[in-house]
Coordinates of C-alpha atoms in Angstrom, one line a residue:
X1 CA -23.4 -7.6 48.9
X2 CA -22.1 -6.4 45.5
X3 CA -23.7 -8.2 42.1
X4 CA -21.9 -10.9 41.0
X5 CA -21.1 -10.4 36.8
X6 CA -20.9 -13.0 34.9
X7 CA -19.8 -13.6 31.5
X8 CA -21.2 -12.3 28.1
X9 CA -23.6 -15.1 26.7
X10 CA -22.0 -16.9 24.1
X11 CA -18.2 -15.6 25.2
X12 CA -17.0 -18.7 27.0
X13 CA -14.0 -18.8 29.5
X14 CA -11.3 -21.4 29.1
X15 CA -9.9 -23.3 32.2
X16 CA -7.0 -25.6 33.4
X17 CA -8.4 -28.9 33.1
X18 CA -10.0 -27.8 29.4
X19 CA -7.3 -25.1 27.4
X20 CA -4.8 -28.5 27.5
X21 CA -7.4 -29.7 24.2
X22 CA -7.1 -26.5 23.4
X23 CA -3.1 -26.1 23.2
X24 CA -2.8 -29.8 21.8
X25 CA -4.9 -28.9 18.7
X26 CA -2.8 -25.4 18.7
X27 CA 0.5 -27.4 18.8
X28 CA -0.5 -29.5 16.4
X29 CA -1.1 -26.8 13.7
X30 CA 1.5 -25.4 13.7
X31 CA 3.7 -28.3 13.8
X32 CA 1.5 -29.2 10.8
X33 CA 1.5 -25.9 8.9
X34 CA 5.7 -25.5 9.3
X35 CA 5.9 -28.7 7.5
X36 CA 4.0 -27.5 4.4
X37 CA 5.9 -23.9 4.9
X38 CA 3.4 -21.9 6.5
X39 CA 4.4 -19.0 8.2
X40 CA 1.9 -17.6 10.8
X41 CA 0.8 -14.5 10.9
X42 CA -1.3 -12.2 13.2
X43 CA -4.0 -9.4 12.4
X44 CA -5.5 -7.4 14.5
X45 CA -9.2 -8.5 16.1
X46 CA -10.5 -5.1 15.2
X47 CA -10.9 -4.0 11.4
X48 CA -12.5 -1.3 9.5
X49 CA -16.1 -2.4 8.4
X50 CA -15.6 -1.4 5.2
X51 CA -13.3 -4.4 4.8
X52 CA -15.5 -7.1 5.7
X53 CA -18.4 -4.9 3.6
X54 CA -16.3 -5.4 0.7
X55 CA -15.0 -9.0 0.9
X56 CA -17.2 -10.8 2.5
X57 CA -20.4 -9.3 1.2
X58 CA -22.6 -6.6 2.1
X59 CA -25.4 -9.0 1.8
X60 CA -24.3 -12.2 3.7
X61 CA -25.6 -12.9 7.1
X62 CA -22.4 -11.9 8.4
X63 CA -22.0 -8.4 7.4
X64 CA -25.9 -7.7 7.7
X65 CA -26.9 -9.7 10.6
X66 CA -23.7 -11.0 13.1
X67 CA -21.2 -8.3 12.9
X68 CA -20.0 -6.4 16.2
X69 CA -20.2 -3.0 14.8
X70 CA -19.3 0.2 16.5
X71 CA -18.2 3.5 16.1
X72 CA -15.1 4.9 17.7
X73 CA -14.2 8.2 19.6
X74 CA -12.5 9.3 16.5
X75 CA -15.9 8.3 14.4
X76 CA -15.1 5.6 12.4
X77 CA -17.0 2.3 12.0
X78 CA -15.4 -0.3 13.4
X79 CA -15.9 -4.1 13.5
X80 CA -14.6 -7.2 15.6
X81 CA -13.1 -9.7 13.5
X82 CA -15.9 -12.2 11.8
X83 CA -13.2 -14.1 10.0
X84 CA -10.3 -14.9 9.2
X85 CA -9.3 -14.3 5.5
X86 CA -10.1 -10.8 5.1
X87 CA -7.8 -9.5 7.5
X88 CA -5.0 -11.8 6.2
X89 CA -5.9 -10.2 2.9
X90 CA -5.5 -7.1 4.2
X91 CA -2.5 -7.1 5.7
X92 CA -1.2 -8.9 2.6
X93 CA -2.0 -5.9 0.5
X94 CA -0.6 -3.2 3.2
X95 CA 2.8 -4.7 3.8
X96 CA 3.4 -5.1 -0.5
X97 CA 4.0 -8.5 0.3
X98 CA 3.4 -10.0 -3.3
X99 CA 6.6 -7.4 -4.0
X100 CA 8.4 -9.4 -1.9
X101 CA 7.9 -13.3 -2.8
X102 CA 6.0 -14.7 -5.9
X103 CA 3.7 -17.3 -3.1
X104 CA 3.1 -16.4 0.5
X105 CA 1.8 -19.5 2.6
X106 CA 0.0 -17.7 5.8
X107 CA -1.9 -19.8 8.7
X108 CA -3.3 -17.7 11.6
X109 CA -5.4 -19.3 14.9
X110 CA -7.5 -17.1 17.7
X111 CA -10.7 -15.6 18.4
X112 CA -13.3 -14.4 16.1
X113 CA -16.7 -12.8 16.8
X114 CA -20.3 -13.3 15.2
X115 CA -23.7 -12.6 16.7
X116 CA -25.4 -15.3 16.1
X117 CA -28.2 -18.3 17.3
X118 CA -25.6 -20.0 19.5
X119 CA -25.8 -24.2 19.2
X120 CA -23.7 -26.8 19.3
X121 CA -19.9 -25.8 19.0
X122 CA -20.6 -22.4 17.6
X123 CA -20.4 -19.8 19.8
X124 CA -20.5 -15.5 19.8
X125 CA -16.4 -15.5 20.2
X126 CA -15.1 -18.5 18.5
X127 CA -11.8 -19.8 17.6
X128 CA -10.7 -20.3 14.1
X129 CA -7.3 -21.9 13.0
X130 CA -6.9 -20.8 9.1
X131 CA -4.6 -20.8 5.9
X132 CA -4.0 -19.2 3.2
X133 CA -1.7 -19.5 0.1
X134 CA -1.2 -16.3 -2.4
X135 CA 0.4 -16.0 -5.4
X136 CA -1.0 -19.4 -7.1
X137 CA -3.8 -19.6 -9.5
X138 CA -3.1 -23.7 -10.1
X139 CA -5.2 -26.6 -8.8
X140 CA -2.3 -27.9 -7.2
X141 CA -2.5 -24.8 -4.4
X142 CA -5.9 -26.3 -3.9
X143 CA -5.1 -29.7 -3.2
X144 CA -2.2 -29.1 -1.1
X145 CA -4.2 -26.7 0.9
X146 CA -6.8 -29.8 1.3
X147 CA -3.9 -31.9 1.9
X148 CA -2.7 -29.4 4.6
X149 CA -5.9 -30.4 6.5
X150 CA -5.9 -34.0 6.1
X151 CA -3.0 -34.6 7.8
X152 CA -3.7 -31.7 10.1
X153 CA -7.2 -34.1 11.3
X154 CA -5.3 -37.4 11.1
X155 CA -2.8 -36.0 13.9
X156 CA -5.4 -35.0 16.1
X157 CA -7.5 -38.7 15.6
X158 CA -9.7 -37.3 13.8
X159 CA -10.9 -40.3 10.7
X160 CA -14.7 -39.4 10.4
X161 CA -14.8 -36.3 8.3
X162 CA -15.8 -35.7 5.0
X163 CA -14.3 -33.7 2.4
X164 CA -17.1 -32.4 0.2
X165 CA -15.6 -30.1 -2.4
X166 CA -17.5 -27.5 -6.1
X167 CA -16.5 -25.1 -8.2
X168 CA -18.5 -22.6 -8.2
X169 CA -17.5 -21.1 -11.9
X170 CA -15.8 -17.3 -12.6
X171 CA -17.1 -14.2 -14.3
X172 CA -17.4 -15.9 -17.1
X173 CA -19.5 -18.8 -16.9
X174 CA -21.4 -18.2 -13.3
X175 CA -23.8 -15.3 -14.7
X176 CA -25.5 -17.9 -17.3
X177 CA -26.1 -20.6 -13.9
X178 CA -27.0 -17.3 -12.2
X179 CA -29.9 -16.6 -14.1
X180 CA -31.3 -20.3 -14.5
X181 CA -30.7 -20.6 -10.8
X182 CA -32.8 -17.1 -10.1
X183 CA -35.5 -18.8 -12.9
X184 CA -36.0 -21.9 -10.9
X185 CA -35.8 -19.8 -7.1
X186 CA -38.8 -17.5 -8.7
X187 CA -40.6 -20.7 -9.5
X188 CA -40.7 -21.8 -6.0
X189 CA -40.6 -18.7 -4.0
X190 CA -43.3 -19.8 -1.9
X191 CA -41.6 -22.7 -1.0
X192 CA -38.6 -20.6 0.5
X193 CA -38.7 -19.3 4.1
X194 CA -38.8 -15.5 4.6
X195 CA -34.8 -15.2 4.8
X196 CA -34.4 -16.8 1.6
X197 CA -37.1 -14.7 -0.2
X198 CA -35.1 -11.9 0.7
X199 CA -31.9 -13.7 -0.6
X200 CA -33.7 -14.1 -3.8
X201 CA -33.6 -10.7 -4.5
X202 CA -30.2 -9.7 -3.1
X203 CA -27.8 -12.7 -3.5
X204 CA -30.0 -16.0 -4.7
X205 CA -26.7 -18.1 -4.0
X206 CA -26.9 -17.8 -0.5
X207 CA -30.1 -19.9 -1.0
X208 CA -28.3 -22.9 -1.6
X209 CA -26.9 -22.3 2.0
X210 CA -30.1 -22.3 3.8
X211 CA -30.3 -24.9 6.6
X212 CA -34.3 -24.6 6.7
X213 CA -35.3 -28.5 5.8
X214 CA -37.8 -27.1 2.8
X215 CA -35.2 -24.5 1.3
X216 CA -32.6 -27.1 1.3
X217 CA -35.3 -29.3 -0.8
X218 CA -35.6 -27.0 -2.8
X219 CA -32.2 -26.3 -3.6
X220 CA -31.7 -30.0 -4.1
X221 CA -34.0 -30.4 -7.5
X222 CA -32.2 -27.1 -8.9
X223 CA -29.8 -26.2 -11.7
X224 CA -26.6 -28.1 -10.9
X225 CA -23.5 -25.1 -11.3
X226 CA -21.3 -27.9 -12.4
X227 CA -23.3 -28.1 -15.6
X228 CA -22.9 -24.5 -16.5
X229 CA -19.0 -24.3 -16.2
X230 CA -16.9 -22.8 -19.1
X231 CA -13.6 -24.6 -20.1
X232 CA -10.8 -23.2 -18.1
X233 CA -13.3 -23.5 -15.1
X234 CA -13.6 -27.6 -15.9
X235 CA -10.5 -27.8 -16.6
X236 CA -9.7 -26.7 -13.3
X237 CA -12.1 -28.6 -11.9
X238 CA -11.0 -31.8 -13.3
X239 CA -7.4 -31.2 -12.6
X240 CA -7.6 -30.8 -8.9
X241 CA -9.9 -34.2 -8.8
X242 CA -6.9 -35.8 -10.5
X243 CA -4.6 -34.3 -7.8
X244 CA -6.8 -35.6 -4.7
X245 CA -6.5 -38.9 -6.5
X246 CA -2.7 -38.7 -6.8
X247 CA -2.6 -37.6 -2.7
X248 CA -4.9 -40.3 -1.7
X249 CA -7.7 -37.9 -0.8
X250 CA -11.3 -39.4 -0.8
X251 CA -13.8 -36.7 -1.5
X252 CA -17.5 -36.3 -2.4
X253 CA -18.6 -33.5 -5.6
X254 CA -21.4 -31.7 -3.8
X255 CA -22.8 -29.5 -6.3
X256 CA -25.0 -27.6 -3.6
X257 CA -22.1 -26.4 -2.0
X258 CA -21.7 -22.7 -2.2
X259 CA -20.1 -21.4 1.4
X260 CA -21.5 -18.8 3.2
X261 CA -19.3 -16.0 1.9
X262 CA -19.5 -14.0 -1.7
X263 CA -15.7 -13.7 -2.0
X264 CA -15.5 -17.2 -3.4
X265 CA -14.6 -18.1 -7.4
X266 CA -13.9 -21.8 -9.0
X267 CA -13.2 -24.3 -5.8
X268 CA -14.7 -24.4 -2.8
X269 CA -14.8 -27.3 0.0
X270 CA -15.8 -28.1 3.1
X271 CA -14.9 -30.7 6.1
X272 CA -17.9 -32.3 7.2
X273 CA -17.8 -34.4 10.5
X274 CA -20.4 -37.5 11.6
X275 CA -20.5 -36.8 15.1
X276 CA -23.7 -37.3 17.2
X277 CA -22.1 -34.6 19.3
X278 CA -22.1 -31.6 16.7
X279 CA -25.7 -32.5 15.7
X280 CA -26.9 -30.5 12.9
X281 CA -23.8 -28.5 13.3
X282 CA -21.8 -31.2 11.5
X283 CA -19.1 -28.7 8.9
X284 CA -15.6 -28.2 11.0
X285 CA -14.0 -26.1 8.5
X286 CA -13.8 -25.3 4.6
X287 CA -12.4 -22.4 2.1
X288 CA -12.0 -22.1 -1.3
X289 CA -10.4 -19.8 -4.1
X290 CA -10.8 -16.2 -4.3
X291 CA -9.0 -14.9 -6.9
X292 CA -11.0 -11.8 -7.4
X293 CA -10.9 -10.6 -3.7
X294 CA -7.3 -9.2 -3.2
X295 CA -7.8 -6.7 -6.5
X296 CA -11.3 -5.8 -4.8
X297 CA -9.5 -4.5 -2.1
X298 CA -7.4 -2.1 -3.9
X299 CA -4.7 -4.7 -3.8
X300 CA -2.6 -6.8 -6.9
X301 CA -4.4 -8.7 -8.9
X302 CA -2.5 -11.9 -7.0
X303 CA -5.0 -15.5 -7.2
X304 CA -5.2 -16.8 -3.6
X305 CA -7.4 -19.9 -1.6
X306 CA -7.8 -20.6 2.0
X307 CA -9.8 -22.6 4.5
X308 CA -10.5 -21.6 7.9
X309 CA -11.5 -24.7 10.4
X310 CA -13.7 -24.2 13.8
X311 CA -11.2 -24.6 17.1
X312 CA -14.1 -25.0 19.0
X313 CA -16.1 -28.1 17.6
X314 CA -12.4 -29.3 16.8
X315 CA -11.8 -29.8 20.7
X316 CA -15.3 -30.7 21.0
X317 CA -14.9 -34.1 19.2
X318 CA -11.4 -34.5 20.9
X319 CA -12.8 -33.9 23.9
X320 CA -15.6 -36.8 22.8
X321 CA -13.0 -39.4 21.7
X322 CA -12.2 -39.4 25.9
X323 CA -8.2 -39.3 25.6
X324 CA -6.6 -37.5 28.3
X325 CA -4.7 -33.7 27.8
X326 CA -3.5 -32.6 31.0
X327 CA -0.4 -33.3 31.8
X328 CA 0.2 -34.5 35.1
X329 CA 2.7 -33.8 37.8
X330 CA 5.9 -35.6 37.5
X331 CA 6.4 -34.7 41.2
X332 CA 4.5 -34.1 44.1
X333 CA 7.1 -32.8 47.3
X334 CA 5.1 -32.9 50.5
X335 CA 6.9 -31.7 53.6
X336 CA 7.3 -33.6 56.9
X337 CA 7.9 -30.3 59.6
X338 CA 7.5 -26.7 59.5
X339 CA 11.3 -26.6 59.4
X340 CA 11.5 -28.2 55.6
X341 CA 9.7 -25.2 54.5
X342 CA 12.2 -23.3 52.5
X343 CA 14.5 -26.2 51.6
X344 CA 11.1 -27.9 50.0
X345 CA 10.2 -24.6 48.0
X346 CA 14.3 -24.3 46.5
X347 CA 13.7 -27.9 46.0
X348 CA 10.8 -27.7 43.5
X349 CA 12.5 -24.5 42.0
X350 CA 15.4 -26.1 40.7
X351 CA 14.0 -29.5 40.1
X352 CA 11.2 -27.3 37.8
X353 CA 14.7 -25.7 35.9
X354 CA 15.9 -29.4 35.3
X355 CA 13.0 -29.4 33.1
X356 CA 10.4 -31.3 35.9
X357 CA 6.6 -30.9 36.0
X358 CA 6.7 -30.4 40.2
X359 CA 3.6 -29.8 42.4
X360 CA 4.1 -28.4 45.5
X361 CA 1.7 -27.0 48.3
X362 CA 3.0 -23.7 49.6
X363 CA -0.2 -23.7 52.3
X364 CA 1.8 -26.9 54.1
X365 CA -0.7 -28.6 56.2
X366 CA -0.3 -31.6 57.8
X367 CA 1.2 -34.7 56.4
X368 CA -2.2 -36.2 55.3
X369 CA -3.7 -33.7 53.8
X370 CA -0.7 -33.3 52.1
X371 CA -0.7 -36.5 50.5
X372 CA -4.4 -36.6 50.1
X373 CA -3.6 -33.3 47.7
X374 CA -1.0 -35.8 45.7
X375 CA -3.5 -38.5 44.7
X376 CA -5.6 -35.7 43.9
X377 CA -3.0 -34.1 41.6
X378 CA -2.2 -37.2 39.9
X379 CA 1.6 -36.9 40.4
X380 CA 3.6 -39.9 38.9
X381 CA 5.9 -39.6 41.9
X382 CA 5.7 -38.2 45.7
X383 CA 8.5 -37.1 47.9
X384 CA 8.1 -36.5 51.6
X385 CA 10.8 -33.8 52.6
X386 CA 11.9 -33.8 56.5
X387 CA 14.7 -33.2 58.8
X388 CA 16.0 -36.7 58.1
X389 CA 15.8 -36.2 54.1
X390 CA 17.3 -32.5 54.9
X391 CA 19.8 -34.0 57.0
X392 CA 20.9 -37.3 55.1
X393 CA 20.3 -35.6 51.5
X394 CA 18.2 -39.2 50.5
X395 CA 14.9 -39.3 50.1
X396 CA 12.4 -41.8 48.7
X397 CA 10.3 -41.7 45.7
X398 CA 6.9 -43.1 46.3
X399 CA 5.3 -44.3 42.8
X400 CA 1.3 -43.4 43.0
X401 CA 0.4 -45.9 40.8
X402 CA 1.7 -48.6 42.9
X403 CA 5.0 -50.5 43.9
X404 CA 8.0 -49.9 46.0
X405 CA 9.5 -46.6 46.4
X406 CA 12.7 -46.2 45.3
X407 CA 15.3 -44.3 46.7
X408 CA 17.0 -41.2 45.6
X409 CA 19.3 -38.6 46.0
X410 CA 18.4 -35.2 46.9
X411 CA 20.9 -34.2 44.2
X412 CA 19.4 -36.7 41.6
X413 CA 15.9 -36.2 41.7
X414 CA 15.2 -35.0 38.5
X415 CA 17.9 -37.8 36.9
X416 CA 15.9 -40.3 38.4
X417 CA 12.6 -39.9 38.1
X418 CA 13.3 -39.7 34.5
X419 CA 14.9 -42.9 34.6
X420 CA 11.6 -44.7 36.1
X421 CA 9.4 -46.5 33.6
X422 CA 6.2 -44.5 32.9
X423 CA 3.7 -46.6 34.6
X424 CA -0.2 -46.3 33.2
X425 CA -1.9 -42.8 34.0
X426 CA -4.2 -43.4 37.2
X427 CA -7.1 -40.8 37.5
X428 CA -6.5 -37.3 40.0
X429 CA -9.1 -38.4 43.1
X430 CA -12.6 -36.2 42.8

């Protein structure tokens, strides 16, 4: 007997029964992002590692530590996509597209890849849905981006979540928190876990974003970056709390908030879910401004923000609130003989082009099992197909929630099953 394979660890497969979360949260974007004018866009899931060096930081955990890295026949180092934004940023620098329009509003959803300590929602191929908004240097872009996402959560259900939101300062202003921040780290090195020690002496705000209990305490009783901001940076600030206030958006100042990425200048924010079911993973999505990046590239010096939001602990806490996504059979056609074969299978074909949801068992079987396989499928309606059905072109709809069938046409099915009241969803039989 041949070796059964199985899947790569941390690379889940996605079935009927569990993509239909899946596709509602994907609907929903994008219905979402074509309101606020969002045009999607689609990159590539490999890159050159050189642009994920570059952006997202040669030191982060990402780039030293996740990244799927190989080299091709041709010799070049290639990586799988860890994210979202650099690619976008890529792409927006290739195809001159800041020659084309002064603001480009971008969203982009699919599969990303990171080696890391899987847990709760966060997985080695995950799915992100993302934004991004070039061409815009004001705190308004900010707080319609955050906006974006507010209403995105409210039209999935979504209430509990947080929006925590910083400014981590510019060029100007950051160097001077910089080196009080590095003062206070030295003074409590041995307080810091072995990773963060190293992050000391490479890149002391990704401290800050330590998860270990005692680095976090530590970060907690040091130098606030809000206290070290120049004017324009305030300003900034300030003006996009106003504009959260004008839209109605409740939000918490969390001056330890940093992001895991370098790429970041002025605003960042993050989503922050109270869900027993994420546990400690409890952030479903955040961005920021990175004005800097697209210049770092080689690219126009064009101001841009984004956020990028995790699909999977999205449809993890949809999939928690216990509302139902599959969509169940309108119909169920069962046949009654052998001999209503074919005239069953043209029935479901054209009754499926009048725009029905039809179930039918091309196995046949006999008439029990047949039915047995419609409570099972929960179809709202059955239809038993035989010679006298065939003969008289009438059938009779048989309701599976309950009540009297009601007769129909075998030229009017799909009229009238559309015309029936929809009764209350009754589970598919286990």
């Amino acid at each position: 007997m041949s070796q059964k394979i199985n899947g790569v660890k941390g690379m889940n497969d996605l079935l009927p029964g569990e993509i239909e979360v899946w596709q509602f949260v994907e609907s929903t974007a994008r219905t979402l992002f074509g309101r606020f004018g969002y045009g999607e866009v689609r990159t590539p899931m490999v890159e050159d590692t050189a642009l994920f060096v570059r952006s997202v930081g040669e030191e982060t955990d990402i780039v030293g530590k996740e990244m799927y890295t190989f080299e091709d026949k041709g010799g070049r180092s290639l990586s799988l996509r860890p994210e979202g934004t650099a690619p976008a940023a890529r792409a927006y620098i290739e195809h001159s597209v800041n020659n084309q329009e002064p603001v480009s509003r971008w969203f982009y959803m699919g599969p990303m890849f990171r080696y890391e300590r899987m847990k709760t929602g966060r997985y080695r191929q995950f799915s992100q849905i993302g934004a991004e908004a070039y061409g815009a240097k004001e705190p308004a872009q900010d707080a319609e981006l955050m906006d974006v996402v507010v209403q995105f959560l409210e039209a999935l259900g979504l209430t509990d979540v947080t929006l925590n939101i910083n400014s981590l300062g510019d060029d100007n202003c950051r160097p001077a928190y910089h080196a009080k921040l590095v003062e206070y780290l030295n003074a409590h090195r041995e307080e810091l876990c072995a990773d963060c020690q190293q992050r000391l002496e490479r890149n002391p705000l990704r401290v800050l974003d330590c998860k270990n209990e005692k680095c976090q305490a530590v970060a907690a009783a040091g130098p606030n970056v809000l206290e070290f901001l120049c004017e324009p940076c305030r300003t900034h600030f300030t003006d996009l709390q106003r504009k959260l206030g004008v839209l109605g958006i409740k939000y918490v100042v969390n001056h330890r908030l940093v992001r895991g990425l370098d790429y970041y200048t002025r605003t960042v924010f993050e989503f922050i879910a109270s869900h027993p079911a994420l546990g400690t993973a409890s952030t479903v999505g955040g961005g920021g401004r990175y004005d800097k990046m697209m210049k770092g590239l080689g690219g126009p010096d064009v101001p841009a923000v984004g956020y990028a939001m995790g699909l999977d602990r999205l449809v993890l806490l949809l999939k928690e609130g216990g509302k139902t996504f599959v969509q169940r059979p309108d119909l169920f056609i069962a046949v009654a003989d052998e001999g209503s074969q074919d005239e069953a299978l043209a029935l479901a074909s054209r009754l499926r082009r009048e725009g029905l949801k039809v179930d039918f068992d091309t196995r046949g079987g006999s008439l029990k099992s047949q039915m047995k396989r419609a409570d099972k499928s929960g179809a709202r309606f059955t239809l038993v197909l035989g010679e006298q059905e065939r003969q008289s072109r009438q059938a009779k709809l048989k309701p599976m929630a309950g009540g009297e069938p009601v007769p129909v046409s075998l030229d009017s099915v799909a009229a009238t099953v559309r015309a029936q009241p929809e009764a209350p969803a009754v589970a598919p039989a286990s």
